[in-house]
PDB file of N, CA, C and O in Angstrom:
ATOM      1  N   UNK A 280       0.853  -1.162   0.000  1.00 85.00           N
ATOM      2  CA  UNK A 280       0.000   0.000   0.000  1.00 85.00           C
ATOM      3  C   UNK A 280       0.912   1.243   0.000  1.00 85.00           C
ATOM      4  O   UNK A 280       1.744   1.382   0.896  1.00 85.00           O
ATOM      5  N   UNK A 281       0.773   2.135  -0.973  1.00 89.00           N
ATOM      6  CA  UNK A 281       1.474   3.274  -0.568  1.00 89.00           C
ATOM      7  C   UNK A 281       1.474   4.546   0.442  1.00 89.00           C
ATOM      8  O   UNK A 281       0.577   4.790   1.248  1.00 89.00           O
ATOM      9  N   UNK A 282       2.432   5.166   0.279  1.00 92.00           N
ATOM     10  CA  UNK A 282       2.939   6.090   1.518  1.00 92.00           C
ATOM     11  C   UNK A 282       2.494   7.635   0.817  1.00 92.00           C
ATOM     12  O   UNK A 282       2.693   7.829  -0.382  1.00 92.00           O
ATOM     13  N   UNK A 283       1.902   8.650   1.660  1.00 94.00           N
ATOM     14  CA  UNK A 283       1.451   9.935   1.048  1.00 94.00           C
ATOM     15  C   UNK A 283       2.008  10.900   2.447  1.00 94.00           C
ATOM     16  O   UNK A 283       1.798  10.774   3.654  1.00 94.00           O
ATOM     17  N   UNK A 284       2.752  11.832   1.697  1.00 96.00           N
ATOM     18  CA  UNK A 284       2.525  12.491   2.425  1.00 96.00           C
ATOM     19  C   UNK A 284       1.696  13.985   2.898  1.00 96.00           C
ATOM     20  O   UNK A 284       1.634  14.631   1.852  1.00 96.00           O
ATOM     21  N   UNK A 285       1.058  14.775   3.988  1.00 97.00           N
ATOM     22  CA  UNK A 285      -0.073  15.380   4.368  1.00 97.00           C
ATOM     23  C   UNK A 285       0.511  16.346   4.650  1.00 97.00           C
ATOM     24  O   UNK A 285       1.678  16.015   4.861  1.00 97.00           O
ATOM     25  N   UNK A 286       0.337  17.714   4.823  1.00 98.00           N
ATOM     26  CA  UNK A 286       0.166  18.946   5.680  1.00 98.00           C
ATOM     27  C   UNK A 286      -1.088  19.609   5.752  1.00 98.00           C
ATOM     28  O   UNK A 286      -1.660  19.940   4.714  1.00 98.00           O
ATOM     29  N   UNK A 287      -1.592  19.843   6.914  1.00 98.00           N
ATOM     30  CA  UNK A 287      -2.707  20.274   7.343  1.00 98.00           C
ATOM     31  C   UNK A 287      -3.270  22.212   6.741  1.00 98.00           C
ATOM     32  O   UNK A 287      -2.287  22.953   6.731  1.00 98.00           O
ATOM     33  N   UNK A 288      -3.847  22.521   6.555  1.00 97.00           N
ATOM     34  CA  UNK A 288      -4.195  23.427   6.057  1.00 97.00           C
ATOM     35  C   UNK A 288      -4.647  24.460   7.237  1.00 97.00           C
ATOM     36  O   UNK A 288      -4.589  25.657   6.958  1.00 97.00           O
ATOM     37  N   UNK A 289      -5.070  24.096   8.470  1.00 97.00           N
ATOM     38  CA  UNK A 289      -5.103  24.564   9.622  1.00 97.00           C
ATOM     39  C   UNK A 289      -4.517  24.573  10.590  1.00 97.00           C
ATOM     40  O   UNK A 289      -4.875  25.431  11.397  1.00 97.00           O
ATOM     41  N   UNK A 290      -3.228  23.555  11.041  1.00 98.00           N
ATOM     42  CA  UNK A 290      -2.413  23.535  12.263  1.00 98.00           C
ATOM     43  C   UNK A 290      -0.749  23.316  11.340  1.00 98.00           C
ATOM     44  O   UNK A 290       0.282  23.276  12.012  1.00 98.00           O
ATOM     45  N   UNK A 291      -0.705  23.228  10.255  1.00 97.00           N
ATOM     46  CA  UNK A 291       0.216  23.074   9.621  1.00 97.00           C
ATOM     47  C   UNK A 291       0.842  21.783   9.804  1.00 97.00           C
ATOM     48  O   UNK A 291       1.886  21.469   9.232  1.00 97.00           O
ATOM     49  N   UNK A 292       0.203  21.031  10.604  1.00 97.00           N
ATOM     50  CA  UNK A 292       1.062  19.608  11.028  1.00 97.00           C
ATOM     51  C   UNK A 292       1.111  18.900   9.426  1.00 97.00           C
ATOM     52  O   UNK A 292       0.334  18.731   8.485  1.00 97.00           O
ATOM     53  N   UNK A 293       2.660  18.588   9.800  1.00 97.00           N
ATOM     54  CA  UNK A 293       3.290  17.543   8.744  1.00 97.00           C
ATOM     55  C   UNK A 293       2.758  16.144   9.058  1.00 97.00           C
ATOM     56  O   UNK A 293       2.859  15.782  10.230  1.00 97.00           O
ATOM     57  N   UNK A 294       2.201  15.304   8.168  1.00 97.00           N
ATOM     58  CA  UNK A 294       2.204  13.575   8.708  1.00 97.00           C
ATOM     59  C   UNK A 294       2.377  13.053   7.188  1.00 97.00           C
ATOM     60  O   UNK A 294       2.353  13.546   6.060  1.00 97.00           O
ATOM     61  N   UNK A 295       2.549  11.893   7.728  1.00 95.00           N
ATOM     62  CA  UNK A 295       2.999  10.595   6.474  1.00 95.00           C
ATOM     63  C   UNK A 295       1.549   9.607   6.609  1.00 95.00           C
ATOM     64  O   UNK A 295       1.317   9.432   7.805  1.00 95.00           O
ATOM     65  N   UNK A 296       0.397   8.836   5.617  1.00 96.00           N
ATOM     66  CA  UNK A 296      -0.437   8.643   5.536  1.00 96.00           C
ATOM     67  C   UNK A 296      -0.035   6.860   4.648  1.00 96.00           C
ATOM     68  O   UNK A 296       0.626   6.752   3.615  1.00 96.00           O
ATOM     69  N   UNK A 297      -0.584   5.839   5.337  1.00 95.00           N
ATOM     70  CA  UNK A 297      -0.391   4.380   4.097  1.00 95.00           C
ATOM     71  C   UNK A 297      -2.225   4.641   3.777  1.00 95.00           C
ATOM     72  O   UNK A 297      -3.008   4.894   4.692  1.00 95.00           O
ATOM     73  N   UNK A 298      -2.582   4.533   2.524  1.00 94.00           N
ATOM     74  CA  UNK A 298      -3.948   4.209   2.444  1.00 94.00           C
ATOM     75  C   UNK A 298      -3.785   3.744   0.763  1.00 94.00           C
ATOM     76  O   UNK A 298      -2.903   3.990  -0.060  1.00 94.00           O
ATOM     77  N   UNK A 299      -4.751   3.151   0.697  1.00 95.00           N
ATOM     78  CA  UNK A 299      -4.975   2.995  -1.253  1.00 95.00           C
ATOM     79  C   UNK A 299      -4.904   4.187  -1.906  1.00 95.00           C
ATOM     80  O   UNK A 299      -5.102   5.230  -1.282  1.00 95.00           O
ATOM     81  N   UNK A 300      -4.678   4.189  -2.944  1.00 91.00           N
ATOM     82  CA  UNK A 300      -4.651   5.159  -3.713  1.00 91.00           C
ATOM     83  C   UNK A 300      -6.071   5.731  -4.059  1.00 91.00           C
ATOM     84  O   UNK A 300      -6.211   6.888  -4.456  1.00 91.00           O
ATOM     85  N   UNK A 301      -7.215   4.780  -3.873  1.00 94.00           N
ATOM     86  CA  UNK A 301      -8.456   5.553  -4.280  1.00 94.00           C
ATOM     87  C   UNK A 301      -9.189   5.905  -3.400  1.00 94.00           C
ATOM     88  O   UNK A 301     -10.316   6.355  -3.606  1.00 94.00           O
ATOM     89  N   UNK A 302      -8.391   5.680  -1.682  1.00 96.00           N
ATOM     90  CA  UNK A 302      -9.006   6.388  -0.572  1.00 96.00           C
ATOM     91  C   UNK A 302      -9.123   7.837  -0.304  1.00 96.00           C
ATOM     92  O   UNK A 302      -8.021   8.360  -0.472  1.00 96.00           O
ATOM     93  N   UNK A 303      -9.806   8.480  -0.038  1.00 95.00           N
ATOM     94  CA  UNK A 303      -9.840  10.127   0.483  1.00 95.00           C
ATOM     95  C   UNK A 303      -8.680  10.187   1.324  1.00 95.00           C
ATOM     96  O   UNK A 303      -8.281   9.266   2.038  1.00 95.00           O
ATOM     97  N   UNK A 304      -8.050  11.560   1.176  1.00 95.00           N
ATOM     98  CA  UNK A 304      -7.398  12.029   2.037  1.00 95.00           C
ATOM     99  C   UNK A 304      -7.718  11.852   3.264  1.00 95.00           C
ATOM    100  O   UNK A 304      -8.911  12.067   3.477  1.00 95.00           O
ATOM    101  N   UNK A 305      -6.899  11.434   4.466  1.00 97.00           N
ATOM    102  CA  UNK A 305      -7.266  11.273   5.840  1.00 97.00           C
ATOM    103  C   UNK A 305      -7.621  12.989   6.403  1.00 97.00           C
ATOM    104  O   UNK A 305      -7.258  14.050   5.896  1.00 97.00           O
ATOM    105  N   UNK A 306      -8.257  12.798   7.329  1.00 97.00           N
ATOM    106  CA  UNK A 306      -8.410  14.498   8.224  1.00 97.00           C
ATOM    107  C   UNK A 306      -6.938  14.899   9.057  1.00 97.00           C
ATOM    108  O   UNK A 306      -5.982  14.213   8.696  1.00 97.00           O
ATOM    109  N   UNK A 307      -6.771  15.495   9.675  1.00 97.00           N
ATOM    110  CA  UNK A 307      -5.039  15.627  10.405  1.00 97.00           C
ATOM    111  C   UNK A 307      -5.113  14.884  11.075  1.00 97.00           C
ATOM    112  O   UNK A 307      -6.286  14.600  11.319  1.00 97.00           O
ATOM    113  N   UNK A 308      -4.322  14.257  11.650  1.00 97.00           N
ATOM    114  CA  UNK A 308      -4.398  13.305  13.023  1.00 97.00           C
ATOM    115  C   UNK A 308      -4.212  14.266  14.420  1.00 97.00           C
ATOM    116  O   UNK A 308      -4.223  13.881  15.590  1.00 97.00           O
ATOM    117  N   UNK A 309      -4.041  15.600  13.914  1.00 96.00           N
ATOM    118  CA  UNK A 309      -3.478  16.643  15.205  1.00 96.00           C
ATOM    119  C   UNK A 309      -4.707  17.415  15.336  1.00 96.00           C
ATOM    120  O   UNK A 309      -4.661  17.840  16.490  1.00 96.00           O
ATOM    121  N   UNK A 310      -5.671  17.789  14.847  1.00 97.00           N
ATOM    122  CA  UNK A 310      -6.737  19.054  14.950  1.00 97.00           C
ATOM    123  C   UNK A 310      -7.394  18.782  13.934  1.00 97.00           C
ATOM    124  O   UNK A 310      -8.202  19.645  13.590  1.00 97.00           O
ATOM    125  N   UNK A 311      -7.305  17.567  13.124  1.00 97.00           N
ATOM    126  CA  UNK A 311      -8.850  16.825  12.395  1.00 97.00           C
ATOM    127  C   UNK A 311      -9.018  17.931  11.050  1.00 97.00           C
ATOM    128  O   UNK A 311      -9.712  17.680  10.065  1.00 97.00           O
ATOM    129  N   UNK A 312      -8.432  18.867  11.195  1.00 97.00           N
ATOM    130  CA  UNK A 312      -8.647  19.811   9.848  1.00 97.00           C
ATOM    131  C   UNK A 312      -8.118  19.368   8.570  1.00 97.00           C
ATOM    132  O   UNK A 312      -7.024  18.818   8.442  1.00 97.00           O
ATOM    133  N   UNK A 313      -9.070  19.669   7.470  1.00 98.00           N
ATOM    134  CA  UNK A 313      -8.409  19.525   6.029  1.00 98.00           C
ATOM    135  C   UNK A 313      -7.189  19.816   5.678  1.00 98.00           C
ATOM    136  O   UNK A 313      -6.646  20.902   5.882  1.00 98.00           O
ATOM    137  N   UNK A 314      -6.488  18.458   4.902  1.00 98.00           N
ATOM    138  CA  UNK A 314      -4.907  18.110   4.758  1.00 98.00           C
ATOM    139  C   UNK A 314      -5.026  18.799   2.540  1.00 98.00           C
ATOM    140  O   UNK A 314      -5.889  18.958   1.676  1.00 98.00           O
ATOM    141  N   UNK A 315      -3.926  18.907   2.661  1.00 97.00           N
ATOM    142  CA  UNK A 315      -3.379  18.835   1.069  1.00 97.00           C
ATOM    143  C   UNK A 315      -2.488  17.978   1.098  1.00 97.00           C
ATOM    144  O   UNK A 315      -1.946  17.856   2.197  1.00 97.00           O
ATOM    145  N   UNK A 316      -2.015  17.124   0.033  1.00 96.00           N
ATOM    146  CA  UNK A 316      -1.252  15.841  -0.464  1.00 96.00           C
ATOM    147  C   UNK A 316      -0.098  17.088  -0.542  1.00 96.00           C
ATOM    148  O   UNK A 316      -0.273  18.283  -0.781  1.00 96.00           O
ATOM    149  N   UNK A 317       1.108  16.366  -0.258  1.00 95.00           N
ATOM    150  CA  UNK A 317       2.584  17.490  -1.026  1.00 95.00           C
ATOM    151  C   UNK A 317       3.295  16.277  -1.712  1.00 95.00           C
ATOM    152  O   UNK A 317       3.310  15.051  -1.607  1.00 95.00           O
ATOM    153  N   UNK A 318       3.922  17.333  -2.526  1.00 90.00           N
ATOM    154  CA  UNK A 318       4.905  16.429  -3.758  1.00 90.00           C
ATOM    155  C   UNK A 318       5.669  15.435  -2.691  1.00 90.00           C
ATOM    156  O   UNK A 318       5.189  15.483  -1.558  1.00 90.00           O
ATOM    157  N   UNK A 319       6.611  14.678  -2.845  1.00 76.00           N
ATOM    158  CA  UNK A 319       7.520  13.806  -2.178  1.00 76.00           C
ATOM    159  C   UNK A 319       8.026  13.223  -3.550  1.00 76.00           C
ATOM    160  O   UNK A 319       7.387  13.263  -4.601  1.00 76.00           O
ATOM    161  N   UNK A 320       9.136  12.735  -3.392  1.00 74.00           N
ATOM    162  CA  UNK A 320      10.114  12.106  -4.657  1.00 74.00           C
ATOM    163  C   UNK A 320       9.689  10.477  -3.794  1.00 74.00           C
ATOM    164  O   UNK A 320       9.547  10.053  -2.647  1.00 74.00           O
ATOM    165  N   UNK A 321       9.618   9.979  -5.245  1.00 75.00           N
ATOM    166  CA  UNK A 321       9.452   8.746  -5.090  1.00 75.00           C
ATOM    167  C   UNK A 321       9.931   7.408  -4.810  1.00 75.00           C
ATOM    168  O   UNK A 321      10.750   7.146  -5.690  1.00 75.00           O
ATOM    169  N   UNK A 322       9.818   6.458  -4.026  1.00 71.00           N
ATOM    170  CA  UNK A 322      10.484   5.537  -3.350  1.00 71.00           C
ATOM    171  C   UNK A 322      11.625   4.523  -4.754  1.00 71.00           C
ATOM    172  O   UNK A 322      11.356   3.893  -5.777  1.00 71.00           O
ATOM    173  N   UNK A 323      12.742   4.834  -4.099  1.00 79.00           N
ATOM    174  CA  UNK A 323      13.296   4.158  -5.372  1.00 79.00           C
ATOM    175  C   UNK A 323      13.756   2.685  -4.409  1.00 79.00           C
ATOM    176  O   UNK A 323      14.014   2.824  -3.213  1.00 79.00           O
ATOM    177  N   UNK A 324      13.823   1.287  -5.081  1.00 76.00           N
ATOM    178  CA  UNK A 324      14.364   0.292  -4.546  1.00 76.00           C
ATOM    179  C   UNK A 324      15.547  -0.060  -5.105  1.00 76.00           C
ATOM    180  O   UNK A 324      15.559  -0.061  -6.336  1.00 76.00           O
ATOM    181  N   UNK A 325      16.411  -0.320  -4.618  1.00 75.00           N
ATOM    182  CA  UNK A 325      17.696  -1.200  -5.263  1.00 75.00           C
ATOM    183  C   UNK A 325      17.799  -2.949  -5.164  1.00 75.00           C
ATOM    184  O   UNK A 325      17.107  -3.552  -4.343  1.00 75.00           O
ATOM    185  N   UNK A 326      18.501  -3.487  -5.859  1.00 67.00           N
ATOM    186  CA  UNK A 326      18.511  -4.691  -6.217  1.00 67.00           C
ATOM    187  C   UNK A 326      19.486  -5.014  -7.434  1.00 67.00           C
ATOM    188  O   UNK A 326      20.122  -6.060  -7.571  1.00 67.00           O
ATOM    189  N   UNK A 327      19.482  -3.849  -8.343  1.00 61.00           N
ATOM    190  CA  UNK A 327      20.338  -4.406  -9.094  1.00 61.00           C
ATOM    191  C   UNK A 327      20.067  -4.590 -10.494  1.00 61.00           C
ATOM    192  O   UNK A 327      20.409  -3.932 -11.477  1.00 61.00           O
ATOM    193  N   UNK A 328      18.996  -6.206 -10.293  1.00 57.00           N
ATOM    194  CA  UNK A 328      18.626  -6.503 -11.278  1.00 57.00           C
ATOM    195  C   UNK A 328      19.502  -7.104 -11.915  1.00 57.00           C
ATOM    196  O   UNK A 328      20.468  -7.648 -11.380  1.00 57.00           O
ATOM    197  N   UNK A 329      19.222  -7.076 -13.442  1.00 56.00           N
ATOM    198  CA  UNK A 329      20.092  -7.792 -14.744  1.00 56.00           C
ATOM    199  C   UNK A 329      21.068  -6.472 -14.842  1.00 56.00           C
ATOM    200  O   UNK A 329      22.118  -6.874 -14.342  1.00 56.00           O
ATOM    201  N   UNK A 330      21.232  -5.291 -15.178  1.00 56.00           N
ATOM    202  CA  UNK A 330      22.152  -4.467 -15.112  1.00 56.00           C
ATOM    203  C   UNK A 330      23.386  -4.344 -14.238  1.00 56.00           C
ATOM    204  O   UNK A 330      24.478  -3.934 -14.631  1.00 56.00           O
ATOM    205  N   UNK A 331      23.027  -4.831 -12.743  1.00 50.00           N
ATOM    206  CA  UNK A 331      24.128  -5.292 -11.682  1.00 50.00           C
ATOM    207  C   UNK A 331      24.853  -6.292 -11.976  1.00 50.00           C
ATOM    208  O   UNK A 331      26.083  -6.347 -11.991  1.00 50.00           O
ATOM    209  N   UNK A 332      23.926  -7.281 -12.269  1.00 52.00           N
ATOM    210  CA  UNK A 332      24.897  -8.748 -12.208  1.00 52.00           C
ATOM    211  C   UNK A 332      25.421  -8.504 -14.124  1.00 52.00           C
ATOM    212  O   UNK A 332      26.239  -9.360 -14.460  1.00 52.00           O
ATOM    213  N   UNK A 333      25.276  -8.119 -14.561  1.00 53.00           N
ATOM    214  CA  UNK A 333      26.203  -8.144 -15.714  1.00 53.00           C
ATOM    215  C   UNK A 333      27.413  -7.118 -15.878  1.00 53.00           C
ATOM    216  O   UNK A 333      28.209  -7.263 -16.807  1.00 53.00           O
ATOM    217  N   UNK A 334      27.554  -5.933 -14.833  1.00 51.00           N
ATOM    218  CA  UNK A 334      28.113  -5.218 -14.938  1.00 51.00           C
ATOM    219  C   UNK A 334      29.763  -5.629 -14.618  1.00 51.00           C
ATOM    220  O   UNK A 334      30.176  -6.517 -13.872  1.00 51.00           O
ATOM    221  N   UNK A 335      30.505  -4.711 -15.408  1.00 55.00           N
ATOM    222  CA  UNK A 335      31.983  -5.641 -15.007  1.00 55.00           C
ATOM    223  C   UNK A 335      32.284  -5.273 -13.591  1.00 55.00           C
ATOM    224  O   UNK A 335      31.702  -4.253 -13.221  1.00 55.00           O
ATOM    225  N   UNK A 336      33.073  -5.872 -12.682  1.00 54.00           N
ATOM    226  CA  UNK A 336      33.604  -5.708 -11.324  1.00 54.00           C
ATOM    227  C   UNK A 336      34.949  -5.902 -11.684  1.00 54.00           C
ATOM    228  O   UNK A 336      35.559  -6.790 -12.280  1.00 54.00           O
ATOM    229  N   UNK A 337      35.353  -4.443 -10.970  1.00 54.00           N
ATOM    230  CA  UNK A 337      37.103  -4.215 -10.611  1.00 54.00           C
ATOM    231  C   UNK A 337      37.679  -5.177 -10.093  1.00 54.00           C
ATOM    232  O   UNK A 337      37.371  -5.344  -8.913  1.00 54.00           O
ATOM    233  N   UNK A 338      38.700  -6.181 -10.680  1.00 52.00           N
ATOM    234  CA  UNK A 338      39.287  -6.913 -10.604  1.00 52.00           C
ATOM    235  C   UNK A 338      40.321  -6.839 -10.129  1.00 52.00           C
ATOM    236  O   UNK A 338      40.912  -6.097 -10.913  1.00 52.00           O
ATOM    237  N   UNK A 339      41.108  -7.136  -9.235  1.00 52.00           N
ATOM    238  CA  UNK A 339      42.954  -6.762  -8.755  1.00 52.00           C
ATOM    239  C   UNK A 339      43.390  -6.879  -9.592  1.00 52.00           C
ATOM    240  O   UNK A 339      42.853  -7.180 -10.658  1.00 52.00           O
ATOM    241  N   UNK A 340      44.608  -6.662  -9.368  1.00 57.00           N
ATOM    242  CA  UNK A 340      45.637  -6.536 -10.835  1.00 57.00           C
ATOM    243  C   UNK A 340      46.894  -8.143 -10.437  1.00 57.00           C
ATOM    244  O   UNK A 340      47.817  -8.710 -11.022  1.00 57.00           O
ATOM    245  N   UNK A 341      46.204  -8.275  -9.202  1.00 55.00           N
ATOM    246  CA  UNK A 341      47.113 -10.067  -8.426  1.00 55.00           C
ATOM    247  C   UNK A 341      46.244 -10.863  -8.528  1.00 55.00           C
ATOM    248  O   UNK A 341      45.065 -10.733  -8.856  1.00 55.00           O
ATOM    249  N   UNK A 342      46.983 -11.940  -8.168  1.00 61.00           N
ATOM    250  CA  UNK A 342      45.950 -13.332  -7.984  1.00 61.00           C
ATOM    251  C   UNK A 342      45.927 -13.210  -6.308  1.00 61.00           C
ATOM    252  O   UNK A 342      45.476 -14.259  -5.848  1.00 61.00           O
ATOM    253  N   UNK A 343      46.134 -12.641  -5.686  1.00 62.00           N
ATOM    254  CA  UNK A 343      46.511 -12.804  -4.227  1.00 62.00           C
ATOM    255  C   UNK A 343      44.393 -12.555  -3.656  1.00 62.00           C
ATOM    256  O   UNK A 343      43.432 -11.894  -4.047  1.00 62.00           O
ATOM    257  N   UNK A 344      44.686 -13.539  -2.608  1.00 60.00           N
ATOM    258  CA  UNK A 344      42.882 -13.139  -2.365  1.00 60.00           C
ATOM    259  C   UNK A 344      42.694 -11.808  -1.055  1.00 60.00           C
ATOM    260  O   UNK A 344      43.353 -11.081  -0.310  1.00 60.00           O
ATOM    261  N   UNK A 345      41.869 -12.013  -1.291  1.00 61.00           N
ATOM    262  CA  UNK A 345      41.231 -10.674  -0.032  1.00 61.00           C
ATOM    263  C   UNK A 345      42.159 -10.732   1.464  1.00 61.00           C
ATOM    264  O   UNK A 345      42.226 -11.741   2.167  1.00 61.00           O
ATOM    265  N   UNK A 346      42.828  -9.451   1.761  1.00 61.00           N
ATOM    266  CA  UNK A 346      43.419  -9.769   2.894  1.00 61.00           C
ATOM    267  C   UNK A 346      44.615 -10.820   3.085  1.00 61.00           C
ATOM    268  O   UNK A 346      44.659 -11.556   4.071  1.00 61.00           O
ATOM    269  N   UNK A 347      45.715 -10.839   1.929  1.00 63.00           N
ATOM    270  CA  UNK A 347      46.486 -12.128   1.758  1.00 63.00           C
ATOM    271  C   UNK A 347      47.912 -11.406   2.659  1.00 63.00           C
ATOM    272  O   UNK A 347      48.903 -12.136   2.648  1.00 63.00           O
ATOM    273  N   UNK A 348      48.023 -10.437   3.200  1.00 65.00           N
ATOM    274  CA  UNK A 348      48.755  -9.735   3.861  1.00 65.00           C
ATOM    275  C   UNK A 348      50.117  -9.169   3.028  1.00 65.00           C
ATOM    276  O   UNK A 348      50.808  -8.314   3.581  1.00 65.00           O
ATOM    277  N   UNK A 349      50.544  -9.749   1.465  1.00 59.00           N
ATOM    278  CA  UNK A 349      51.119  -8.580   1.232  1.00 59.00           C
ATOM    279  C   UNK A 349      51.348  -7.632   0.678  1.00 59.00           C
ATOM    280  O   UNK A 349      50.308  -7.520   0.029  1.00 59.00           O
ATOM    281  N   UNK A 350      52.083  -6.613   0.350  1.00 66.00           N
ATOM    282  CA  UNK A 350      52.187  -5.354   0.543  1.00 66.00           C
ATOM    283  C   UNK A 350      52.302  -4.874  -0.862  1.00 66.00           C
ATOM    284  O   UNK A 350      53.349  -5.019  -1.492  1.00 66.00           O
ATOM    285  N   UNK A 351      50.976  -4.161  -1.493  1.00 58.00           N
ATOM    286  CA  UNK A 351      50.637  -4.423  -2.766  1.00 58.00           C
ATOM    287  C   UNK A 351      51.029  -2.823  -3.575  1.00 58.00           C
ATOM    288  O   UNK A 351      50.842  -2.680  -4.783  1.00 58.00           O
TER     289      UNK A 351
END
């Protein structure tokens, strides 16, 4: 369910709202007065995907493995 966020039009209180998208705006949770929706940038996820796992990874320039103690 997504995340909206609210400012009140009468107490100015900021809140964050989960409801469906085709629910009404909630009332404030602080003084019950009519909210306006505000912009917010949108939730980005990482993972990767097919673009990660194909991407090349920096390779050492040794065969020596992680932490092989010497002095490179």
């Amino acid at each position: 369910m997504p995340t909206y966020d609210y400012r009140c039009d009468s107490c100015h209180h900021d809140f964050t709202a989960m409801h469906k998208i085709a629910d009404p705006a909630p009332a404030c949770p602080n003084c019950g007065g009519p909210v306006q929706k505000q912009l917010s940038a949108p939730a980005v996820h990482g993972g990767g995907g097919a673009k990660a796992a194909s991407a090349p990874s920096a390779a050492p320039a040794h065969s020596c493995g992680a932490g092989c103690g010497h002095r490179h």
